[in-house]
Coordinates of C-alpha atoms in Angstrom, one line a residue:
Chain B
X1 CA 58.3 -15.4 14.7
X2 CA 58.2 -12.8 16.7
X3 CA 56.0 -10.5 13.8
X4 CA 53.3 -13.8 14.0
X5 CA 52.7 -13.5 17.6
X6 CA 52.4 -9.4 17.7
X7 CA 49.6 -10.0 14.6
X8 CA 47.9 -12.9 17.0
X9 CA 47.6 -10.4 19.8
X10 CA 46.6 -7.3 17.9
X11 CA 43.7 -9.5 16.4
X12 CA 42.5 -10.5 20.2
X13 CA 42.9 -7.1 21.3
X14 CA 40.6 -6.0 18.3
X15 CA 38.1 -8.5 19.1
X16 CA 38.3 -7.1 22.9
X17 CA 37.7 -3.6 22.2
X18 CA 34.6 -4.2 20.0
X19 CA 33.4 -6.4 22.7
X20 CA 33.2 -3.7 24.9
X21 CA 32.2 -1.0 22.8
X22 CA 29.1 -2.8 21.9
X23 CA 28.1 -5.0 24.7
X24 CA 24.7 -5.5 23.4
X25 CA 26.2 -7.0 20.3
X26 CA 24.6 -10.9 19.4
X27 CA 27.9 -13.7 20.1
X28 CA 27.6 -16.7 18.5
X29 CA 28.6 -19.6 21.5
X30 CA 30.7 -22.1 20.3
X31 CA 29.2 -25.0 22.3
X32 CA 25.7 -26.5 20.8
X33 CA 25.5 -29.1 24.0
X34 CA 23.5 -27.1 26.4
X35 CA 20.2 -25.6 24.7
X36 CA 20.5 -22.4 26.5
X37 CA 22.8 -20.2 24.4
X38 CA 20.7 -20.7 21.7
X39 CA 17.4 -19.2 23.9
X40 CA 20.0 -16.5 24.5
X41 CA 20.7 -15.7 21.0
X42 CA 16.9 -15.4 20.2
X43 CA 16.5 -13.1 23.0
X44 CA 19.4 -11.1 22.1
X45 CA 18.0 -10.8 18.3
X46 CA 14.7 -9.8 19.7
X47 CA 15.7 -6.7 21.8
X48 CA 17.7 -5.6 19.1
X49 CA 15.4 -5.4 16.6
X50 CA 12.7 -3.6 19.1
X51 CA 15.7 -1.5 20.7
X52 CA 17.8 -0.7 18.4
X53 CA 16.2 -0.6 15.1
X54 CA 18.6 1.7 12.9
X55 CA 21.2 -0.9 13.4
X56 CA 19.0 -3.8 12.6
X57 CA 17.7 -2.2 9.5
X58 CA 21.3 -2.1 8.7
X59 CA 22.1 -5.6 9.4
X60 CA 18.7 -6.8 7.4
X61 CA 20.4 -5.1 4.8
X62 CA 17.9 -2.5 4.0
X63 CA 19.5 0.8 3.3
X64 CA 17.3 3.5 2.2
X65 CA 19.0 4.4 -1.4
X66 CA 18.1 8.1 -2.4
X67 CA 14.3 9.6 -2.3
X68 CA 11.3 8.7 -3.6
X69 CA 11.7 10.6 -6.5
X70 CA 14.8 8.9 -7.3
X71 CA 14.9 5.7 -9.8
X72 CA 17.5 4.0 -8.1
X73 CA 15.0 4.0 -4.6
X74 CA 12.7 1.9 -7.2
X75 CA 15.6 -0.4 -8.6
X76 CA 16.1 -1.4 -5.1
X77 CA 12.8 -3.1 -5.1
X78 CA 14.0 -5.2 -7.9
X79 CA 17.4 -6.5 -6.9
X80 CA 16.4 -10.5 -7.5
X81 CA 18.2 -12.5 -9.9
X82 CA 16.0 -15.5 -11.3
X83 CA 17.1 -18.1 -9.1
X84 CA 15.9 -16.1 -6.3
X85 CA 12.3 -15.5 -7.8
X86 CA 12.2 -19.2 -8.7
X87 CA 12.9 -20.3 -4.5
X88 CA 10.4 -18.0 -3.7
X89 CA 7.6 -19.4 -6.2
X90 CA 9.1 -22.7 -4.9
X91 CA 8.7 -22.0 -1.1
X92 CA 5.2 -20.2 -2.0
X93 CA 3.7 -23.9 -2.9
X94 CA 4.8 -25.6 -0.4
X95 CA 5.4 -24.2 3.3
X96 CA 6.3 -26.0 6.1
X97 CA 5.4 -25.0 9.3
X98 CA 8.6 -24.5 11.0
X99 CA 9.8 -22.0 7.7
X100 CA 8.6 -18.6 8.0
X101 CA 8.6 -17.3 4.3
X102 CA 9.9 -13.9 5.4
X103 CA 12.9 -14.8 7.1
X104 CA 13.4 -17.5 4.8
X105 CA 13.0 -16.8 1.8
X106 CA 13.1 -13.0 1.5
X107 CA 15.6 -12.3 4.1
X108 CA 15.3 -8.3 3.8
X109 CA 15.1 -8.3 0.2
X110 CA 11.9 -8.0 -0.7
X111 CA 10.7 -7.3 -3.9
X112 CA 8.1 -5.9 -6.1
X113 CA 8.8 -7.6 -9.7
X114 CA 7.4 -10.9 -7.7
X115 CA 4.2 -9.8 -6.7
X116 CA 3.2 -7.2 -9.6
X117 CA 3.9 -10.0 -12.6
X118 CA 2.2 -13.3 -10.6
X119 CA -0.7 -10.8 -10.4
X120 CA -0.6 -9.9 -13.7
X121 CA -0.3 -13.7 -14.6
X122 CA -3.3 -14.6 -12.7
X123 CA -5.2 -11.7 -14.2
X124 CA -5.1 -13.2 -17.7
X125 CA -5.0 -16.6 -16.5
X126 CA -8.4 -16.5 -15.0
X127 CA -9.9 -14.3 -18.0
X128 CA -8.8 -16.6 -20.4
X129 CA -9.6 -20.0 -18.8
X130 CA -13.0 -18.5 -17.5
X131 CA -13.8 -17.7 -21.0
X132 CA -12.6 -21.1 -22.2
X133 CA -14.6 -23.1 -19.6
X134 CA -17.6 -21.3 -20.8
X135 CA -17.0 -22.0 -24.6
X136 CA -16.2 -25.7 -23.6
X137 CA -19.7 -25.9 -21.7
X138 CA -21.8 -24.1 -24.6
X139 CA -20.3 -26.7 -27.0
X140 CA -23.5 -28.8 -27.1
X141 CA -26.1 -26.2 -27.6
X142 CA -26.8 -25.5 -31.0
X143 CA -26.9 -21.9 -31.0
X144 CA -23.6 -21.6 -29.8
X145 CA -21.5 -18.8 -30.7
X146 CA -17.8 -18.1 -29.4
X147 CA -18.1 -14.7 -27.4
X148 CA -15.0 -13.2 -26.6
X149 CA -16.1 -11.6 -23.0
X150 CA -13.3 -9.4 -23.0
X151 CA -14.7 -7.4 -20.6
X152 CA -13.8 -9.8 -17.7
X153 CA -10.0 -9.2 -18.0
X154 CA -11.0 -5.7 -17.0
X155 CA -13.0 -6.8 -13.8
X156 CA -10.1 -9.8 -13.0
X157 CA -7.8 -7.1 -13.3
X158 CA -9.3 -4.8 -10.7
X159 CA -10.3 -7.6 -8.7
X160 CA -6.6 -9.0 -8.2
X161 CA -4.8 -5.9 -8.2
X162 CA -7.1 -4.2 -5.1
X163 CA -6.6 -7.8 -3.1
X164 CA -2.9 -7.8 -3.7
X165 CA -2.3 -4.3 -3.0
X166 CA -5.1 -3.2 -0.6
X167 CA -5.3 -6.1 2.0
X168 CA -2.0 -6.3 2.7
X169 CA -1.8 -1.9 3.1
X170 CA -4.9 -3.0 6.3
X171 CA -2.8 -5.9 7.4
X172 CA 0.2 -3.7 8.0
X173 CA -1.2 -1.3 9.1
X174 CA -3.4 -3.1 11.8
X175 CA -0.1 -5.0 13.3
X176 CA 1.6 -1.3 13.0
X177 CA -1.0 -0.3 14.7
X178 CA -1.2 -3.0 18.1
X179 CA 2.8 -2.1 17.6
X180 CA 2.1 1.2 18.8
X181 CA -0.2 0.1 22.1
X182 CA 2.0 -3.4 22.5
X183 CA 5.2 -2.8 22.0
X184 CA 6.5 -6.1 22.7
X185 CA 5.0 -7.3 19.2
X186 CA 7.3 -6.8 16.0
X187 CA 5.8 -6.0 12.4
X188 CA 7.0 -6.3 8.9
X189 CA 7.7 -3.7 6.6
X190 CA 4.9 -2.8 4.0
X191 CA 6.8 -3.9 1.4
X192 CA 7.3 -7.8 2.9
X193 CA 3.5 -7.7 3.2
X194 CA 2.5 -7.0 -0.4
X195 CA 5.5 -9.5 -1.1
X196 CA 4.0 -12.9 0.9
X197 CA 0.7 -11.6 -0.2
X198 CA 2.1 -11.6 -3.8
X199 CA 3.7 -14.8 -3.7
X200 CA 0.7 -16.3 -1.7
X201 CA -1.5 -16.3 -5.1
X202 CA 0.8 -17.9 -7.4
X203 CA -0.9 -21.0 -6.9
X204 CA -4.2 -19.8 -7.9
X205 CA -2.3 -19.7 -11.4
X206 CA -2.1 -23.8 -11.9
X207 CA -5.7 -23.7 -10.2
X208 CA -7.2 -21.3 -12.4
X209 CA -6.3 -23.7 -15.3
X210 CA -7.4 -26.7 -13.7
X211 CA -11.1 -25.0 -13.3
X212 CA -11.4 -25.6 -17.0
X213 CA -12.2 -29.2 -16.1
X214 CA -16.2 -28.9 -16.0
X215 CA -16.4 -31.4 -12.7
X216 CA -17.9 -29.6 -9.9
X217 CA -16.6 -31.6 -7.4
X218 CA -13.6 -31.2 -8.5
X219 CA -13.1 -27.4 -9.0
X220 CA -14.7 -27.4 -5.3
X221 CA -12.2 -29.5 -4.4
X222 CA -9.2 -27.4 -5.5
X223 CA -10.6 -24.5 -4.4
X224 CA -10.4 -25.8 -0.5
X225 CA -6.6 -27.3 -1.6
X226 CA -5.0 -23.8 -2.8
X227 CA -7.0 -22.6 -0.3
X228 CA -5.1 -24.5 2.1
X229 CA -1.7 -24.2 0.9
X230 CA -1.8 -20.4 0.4
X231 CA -4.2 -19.8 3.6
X232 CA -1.4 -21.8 5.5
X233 CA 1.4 -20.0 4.1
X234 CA 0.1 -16.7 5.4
X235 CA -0.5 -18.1 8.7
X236 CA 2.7 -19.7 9.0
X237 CA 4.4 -15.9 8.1
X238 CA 2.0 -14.4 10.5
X239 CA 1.5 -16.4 13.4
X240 CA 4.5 -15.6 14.9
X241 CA 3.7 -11.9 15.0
X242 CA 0.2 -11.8 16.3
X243 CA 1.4 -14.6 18.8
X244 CA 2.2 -12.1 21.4
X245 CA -1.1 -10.1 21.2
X246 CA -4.2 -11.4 23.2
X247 CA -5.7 -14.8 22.1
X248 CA -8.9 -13.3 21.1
X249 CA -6.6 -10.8 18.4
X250 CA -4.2 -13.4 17.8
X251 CA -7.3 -15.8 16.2
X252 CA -9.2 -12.8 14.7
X253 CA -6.7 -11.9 12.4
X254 CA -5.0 -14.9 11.4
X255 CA -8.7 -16.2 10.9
X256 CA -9.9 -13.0 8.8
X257 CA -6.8 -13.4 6.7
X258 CA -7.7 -17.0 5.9
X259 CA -11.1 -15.6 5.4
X260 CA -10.4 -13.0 2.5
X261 CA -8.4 -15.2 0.9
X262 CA -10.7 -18.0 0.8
X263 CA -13.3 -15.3 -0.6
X264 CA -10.6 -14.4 -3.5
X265 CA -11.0 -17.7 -4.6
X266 CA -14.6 -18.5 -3.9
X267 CA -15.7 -15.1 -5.4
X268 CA -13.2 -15.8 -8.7
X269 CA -14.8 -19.4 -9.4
X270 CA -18.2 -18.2 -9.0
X271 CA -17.7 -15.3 -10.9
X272 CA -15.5 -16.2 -14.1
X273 CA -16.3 -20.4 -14.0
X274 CA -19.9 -19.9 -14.3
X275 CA -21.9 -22.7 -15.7
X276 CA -24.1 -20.2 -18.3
X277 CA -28.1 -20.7 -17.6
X278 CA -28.1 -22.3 -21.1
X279 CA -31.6 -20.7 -22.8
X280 CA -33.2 -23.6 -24.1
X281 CA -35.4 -23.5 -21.6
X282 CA -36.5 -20.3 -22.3
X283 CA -38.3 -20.9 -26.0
X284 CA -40.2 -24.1 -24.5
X285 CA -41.4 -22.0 -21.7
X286 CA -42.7 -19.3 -23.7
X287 CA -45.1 -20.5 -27.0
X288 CA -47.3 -22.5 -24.1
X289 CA -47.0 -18.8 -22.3
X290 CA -48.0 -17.5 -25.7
X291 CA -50.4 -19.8 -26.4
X292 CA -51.9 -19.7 -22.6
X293 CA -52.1 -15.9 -23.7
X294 CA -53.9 -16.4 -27.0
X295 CA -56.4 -18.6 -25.2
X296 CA -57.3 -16.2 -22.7
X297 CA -57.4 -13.4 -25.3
X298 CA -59.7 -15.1 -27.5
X299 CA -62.0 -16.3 -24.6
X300 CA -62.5 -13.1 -23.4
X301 CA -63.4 -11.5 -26.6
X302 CA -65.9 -14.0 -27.2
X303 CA -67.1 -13.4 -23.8
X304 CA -67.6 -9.8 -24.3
Chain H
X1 CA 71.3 22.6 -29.4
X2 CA 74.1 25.1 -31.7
X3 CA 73.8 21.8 -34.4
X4 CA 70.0 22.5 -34.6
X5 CA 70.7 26.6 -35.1
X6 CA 73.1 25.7 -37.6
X7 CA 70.8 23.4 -39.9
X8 CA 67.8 25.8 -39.7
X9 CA 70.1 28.9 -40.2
X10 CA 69.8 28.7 -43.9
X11 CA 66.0 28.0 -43.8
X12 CA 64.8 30.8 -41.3
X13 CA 68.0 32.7 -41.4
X14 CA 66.4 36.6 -42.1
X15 CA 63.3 35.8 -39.6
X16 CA 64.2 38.0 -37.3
X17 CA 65.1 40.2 -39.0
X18 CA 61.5 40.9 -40.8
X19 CA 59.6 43.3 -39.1
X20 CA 56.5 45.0 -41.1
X21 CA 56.6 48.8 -42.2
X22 CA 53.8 50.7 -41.0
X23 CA 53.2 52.1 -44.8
X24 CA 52.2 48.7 -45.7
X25 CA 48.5 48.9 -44.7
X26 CA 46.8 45.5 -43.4
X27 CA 43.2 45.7 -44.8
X28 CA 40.7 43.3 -46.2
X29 CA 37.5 41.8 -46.1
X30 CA 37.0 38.4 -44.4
X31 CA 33.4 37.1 -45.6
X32 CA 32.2 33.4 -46.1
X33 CA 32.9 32.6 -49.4
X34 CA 29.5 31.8 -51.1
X35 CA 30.4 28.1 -52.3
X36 CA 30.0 27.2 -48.5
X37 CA 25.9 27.7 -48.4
X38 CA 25.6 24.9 -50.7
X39 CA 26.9 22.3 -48.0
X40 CA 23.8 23.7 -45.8
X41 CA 21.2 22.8 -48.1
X42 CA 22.7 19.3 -47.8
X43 CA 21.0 19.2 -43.9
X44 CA 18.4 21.6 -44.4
X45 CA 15.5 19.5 -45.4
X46 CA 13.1 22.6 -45.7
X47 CA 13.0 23.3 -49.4
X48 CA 12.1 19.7 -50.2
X49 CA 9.3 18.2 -51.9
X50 CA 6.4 16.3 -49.3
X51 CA 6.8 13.4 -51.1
X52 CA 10.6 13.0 -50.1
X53 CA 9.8 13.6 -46.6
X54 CA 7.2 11.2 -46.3
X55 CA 9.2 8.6 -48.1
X56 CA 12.2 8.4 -46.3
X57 CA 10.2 8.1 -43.4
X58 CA 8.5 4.8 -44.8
X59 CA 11.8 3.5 -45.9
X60 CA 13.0 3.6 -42.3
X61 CA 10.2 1.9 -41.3
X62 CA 10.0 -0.5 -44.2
X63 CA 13.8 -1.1 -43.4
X64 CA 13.0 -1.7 -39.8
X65 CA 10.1 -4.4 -40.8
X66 CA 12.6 -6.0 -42.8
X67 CA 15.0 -5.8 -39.7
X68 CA 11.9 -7.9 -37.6
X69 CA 11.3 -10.4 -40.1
X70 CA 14.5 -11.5 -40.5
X71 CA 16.2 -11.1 -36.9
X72 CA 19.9 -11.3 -37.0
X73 CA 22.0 -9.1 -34.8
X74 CA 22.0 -6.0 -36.6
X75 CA 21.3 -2.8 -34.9
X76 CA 19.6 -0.6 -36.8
X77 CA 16.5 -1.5 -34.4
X78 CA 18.0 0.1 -31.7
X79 CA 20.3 2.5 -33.3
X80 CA 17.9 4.7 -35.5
X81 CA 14.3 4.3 -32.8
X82 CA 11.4 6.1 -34.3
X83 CA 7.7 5.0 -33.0
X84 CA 5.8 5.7 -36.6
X85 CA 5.6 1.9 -37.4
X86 CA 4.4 0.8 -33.4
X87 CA 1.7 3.2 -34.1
X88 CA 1.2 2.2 -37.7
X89 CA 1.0 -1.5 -36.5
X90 CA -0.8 -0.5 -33.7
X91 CA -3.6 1.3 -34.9
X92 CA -3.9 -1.6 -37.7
X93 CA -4.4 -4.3 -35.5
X94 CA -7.2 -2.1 -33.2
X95 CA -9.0 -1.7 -36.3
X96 CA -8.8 -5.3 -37.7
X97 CA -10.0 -6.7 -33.7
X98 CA -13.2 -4.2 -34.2
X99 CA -16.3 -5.9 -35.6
X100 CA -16.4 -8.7 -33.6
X101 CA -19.0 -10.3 -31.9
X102 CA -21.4 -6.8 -32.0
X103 CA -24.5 -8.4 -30.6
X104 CA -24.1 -8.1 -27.3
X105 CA -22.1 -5.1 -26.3
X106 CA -21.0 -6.8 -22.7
X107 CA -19.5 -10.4 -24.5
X108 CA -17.8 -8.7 -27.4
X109 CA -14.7 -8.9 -28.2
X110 CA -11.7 -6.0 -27.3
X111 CA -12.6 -2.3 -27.7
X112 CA -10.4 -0.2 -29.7
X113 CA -9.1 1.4 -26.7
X114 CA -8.9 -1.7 -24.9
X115 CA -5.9 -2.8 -27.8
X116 CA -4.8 0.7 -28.1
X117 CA -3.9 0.4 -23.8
X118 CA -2.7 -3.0 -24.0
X119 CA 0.2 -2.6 -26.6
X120 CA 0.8 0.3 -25.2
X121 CA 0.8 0.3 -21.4
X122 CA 1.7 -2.8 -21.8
X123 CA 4.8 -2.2 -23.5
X124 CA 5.9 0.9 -21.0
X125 CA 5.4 -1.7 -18.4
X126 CA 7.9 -4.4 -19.9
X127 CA 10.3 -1.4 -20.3
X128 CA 9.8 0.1 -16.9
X129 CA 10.7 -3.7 -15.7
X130 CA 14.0 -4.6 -18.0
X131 CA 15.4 -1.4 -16.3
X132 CA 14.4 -1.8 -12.9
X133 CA 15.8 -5.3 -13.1
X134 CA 19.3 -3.0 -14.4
X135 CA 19.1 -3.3 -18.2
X136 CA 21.3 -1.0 -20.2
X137 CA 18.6 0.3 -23.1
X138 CA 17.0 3.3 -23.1
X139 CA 13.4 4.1 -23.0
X140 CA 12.5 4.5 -26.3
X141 CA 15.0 1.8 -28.0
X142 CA 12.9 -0.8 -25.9
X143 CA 9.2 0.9 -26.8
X144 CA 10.4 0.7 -30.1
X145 CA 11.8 -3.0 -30.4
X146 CA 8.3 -4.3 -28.7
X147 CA 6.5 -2.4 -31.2
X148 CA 8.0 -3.3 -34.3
X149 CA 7.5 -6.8 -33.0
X150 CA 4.2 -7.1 -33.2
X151 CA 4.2 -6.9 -37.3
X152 CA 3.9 -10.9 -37.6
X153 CA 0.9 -10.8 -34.9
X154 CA -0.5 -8.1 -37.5
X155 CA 0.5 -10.7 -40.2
X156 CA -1.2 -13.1 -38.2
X157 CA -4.1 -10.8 -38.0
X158 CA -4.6 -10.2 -41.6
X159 CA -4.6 -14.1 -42.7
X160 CA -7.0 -14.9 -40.1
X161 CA -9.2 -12.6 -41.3
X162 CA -9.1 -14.1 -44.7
X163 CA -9.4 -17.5 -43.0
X164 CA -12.2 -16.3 -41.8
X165 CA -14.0 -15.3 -44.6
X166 CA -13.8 -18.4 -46.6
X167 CA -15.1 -20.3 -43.7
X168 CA -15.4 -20.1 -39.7
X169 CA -15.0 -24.6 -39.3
X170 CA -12.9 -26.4 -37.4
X171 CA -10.4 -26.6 -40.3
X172 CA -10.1 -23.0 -40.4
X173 CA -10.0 -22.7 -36.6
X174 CA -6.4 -25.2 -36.6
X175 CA -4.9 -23.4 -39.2
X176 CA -5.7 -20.2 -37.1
X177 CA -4.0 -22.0 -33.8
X178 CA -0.8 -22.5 -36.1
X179 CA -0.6 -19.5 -37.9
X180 CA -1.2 -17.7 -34.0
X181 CA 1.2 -19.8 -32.3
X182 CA 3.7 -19.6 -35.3
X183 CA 3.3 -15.7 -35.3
X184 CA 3.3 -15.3 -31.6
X185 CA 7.1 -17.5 -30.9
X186 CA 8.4 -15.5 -33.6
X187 CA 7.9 -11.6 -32.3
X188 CA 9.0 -13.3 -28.8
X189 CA 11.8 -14.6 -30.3
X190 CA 12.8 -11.5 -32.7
X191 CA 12.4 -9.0 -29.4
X192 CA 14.5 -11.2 -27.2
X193 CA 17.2 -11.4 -29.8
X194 CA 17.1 -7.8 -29.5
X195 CA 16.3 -7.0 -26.0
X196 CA 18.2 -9.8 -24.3
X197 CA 21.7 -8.9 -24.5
X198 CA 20.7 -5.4 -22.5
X199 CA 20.4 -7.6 -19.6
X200 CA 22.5 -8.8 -16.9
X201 CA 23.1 -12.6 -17.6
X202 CA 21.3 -14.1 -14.2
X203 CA 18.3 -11.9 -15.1
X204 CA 17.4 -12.7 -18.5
X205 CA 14.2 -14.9 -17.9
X206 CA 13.1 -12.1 -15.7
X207 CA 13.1 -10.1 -18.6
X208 CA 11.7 -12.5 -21.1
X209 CA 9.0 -13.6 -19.4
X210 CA 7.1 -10.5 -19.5
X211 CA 7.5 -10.3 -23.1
X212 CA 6.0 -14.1 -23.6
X213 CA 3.1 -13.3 -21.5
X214 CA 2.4 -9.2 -23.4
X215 CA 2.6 -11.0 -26.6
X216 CA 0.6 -14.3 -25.6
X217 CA -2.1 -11.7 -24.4
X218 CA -1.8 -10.1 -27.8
X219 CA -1.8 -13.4 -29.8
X220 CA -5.1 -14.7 -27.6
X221 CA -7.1 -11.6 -28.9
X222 CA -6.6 -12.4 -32.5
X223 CA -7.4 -16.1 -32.2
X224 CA -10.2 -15.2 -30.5
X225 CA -11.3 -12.5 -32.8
X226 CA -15.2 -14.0 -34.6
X227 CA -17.1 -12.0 -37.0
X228 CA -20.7 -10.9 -36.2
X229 CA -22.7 -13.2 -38.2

């Protein structure tokens, strides 16, 4: 009896001394009647990760894990299992405002097989059903050969891979950036960045395939709905970011980024979903060119 | 103890008492006998004909295709790598994929190099991935169970090809699609056998995936692959 209540006090006096060694430290109040604590808890969060960002870096679970020119500093960007990889696709098509996909879903693990192998995906998805579309609206003409046009994987490839990688390298490194004059505004790490980015196009894969369907309306149509639904996802993950800046930066950037992604899209149906200027117009056009030709020939030799 | 001394007495009794007079003298010679060089040219593969060498290199591989064509768990895949039959298979299928489509040099089909980079950076990019995600195999086991498992795409290839040369109808076209598909779920299926057990279990369609798609990819160029008429 008397060993049970020396452990209950040792375990208050622990509690007491980290307490005060740490004052700054996040509590979690007991009582959920009075919305108050909870306003405190999100203040508390904030200043530490402005103030104190070694610890926070610690708490988000990021540890940096050998150099660059290590492996293991590599295999941390690819510590997913396949359930997690599967939420994230799952939370990519369909946000909701009040979920931020960073905190989340990714929840200081972000990775890099994600991104790298939904771009990959959409790469050859777009090749291939761009050069299916085309065969499917050649099918009528007579002189239809199947052409390959393998040369389009090459340009879908450089295409996706520059958007994925480059835009979110200018998106970091513009909110790094008003970090540095603001410094009430946080940022994300590079690496959560390229991963919303990522995870943003992964429903440009379905839509790619649906764009075999030759309705124009239709492939219009899906462009403004994955559109949407990525555009939105990026805007839920960034709003509360640039929300702190001025209005007039807050709305430029969330705007531009809805912007280039819209122009990924628009650009890619354009591009690889072209309806082919079918030449059959061409040989009508040209004997009565020809024969307009032969005409004016003949008349002016006769003339002269 | 004095038991012990008694039984060995009458075995080592005059021990030591044997000491060695310095008349006796102690010479010899200590060579290697010449019996022993024969065991050498067991290893030493220097001295024999071309033909052997070349050989027992193609029975490796020929083993190895065998191996592919016939998955079971054996591991003589993995065990004994070597990267002659990727490259074999490789450069065989670059070649069969040229020709195609020549009119127009922007709509043609894949360039040699274009195959030549696929398989092969393709393939270093799989393997980077299964051991970033923590797989166990090595480098080259990996390169070298991705490349031997493109022999029934190859097999694919070749029957196509024919296909194609009786006759480029519709007919010709679905038996294409089902050798293709049949060819393509089968080197998916013989590298997973192989590859998958390397894997941590909650990670395994992490892994496979990226095969399905390299070898999709690979299996779209051949059914895609049309003669210049």
């Amino acid at each position: 009896m008397a060993s049970f209540d020396d452990l209950k006090f040792q375990e208050f006096e622990v509690a007491a001394d980290l307490l005060s060694a740490n004052p700054n430290a996040s509590t979690v109040s007991a009582s959920s009647n009075n919305p108050a604590p909870v306003q405190d808890f999100k203040l508390d969060l904030s200043e530490e990760e402005t103030g104190q960002e070694e610890n926070s870096e610690l708490l988000k679970g990021e540890k940096q894990v050998g150099g660059f020119w290590t492996f293991e500093y590599y295999q941390s960007f690819f510590n997913v299992d396949t359930m997690q990889v599967l939420d994230r696709i799952r939370g990519s098509v369909m946000p909701l405002p009040g979920r931020n996909f960073i905190k989340h879903h990714i929840r200081g693990n972000p990775d890099l097989y994600g991104p790298f192998w939904i771009c990959a995906t959409l790469v050859f998805s777009m090749a291939i059903s761009g050069n299916l579309s085309t065969f499917l609206s050649n099918l009528g003409q007579s002189q239809n050969q199947y052409r390959p046009q393998f040369h389009r994987v090459t340009i879908a490839a450089v295409a996706v891979f520059v958007y994925a990688w480059l835009v979110p390298l200018c998106v970091w490194g513009f909110l790094t950036w008003r970090k540095g004059t603001e410094p009430q505004i946080s940022s994300y790490s590079f690496l959560e960045t390229v991963c919303v980015y990522g995870y943003s196009l992964f429903i440009y894969v379905p839509t790619s395939v649906l764009w075999m369907i030759p309705l124009n309306w239709l492939q219009w149509l899906l462009i403004v709905v994955a559109t949407a639904i990525s555009g939105s996802l990026l805007v839920v993950t960034f709003w509360p970011i640039v929300r702190d800046d001025t209005k007039l930066t807050a709305f430029a950037t969330v705007i531009a980024i809805v912007l280039l992604h819209g122009l990924l899209a628009v650009g890619c149906k354009i591009y690889f979903f072209q309806t082919v200027v079918t030449p059959a117009p061409s040989p009508s056009t040209a004997p009565p060119l020809t024969q307009n030709h032969m005409t004016l020939l003949t008349s002016l030799t006769k003339g002269h | 103890m004095a038991e012990v001394d008694d039984s060995n007495k009458p075995l080592f009794a005059g021990l030591s008492d044997v000491s060695i007079s310095e008349d006796i003298p102690v010479e010899g010679e200590i060579t290697v006998p010449v019996g022993s060089s024969s065991q050498d040219d067991v290893y030493s593969t220097l001295d024999e004909p071309v033909k052997e060498t070349i050989l027992r290199d193609l029975k490796a591989v020929g083993k190895k295709f065998v191996h592919v064509m016939y998955p079971r768990k054996s591991s003589a895949l993995l065990r004994d790598w070597d990267l002659w039959g990727p490259l074999l298979l490789c450069v065989t299928l670059a070649l069969m994929l040229q020709g195609g489509s020549a009119d127009s040099k922007d709509d043609g089909g894949p360039q040699f190099a274009e195959v030549f980079v696929i398989i092969w950076f393709g393939s270093v990019v799989i393997t980077l991935n299964s051991k970033l995600l923590g797989g166990t195999i090595s480098f080259f086991q990996s390169l070298c169970v991705l490349g031997y498992c493109i022999l029934p795409l190859t097999v694919a290839m070749i029957v196509c090809r024919l296909v194609l040369l009786v006759g480029s109808g519709t007919v010709g076209f679905i038996v294409r699609l089902i050798m293709v598909v049949a060819s393509f779920s089968w080197s998916t299926f013989a590298s997973t056998a192989f590859l998958a057990d390397s894997q941590p279990p909650n990670r395994k369609a992490l892994v496979v995936y990226p095969i399905f798609l390299f070898y999709f990819v690979i299996g779209w160029m051949i059914l895609t692959f049309s003669p210049s008429s």
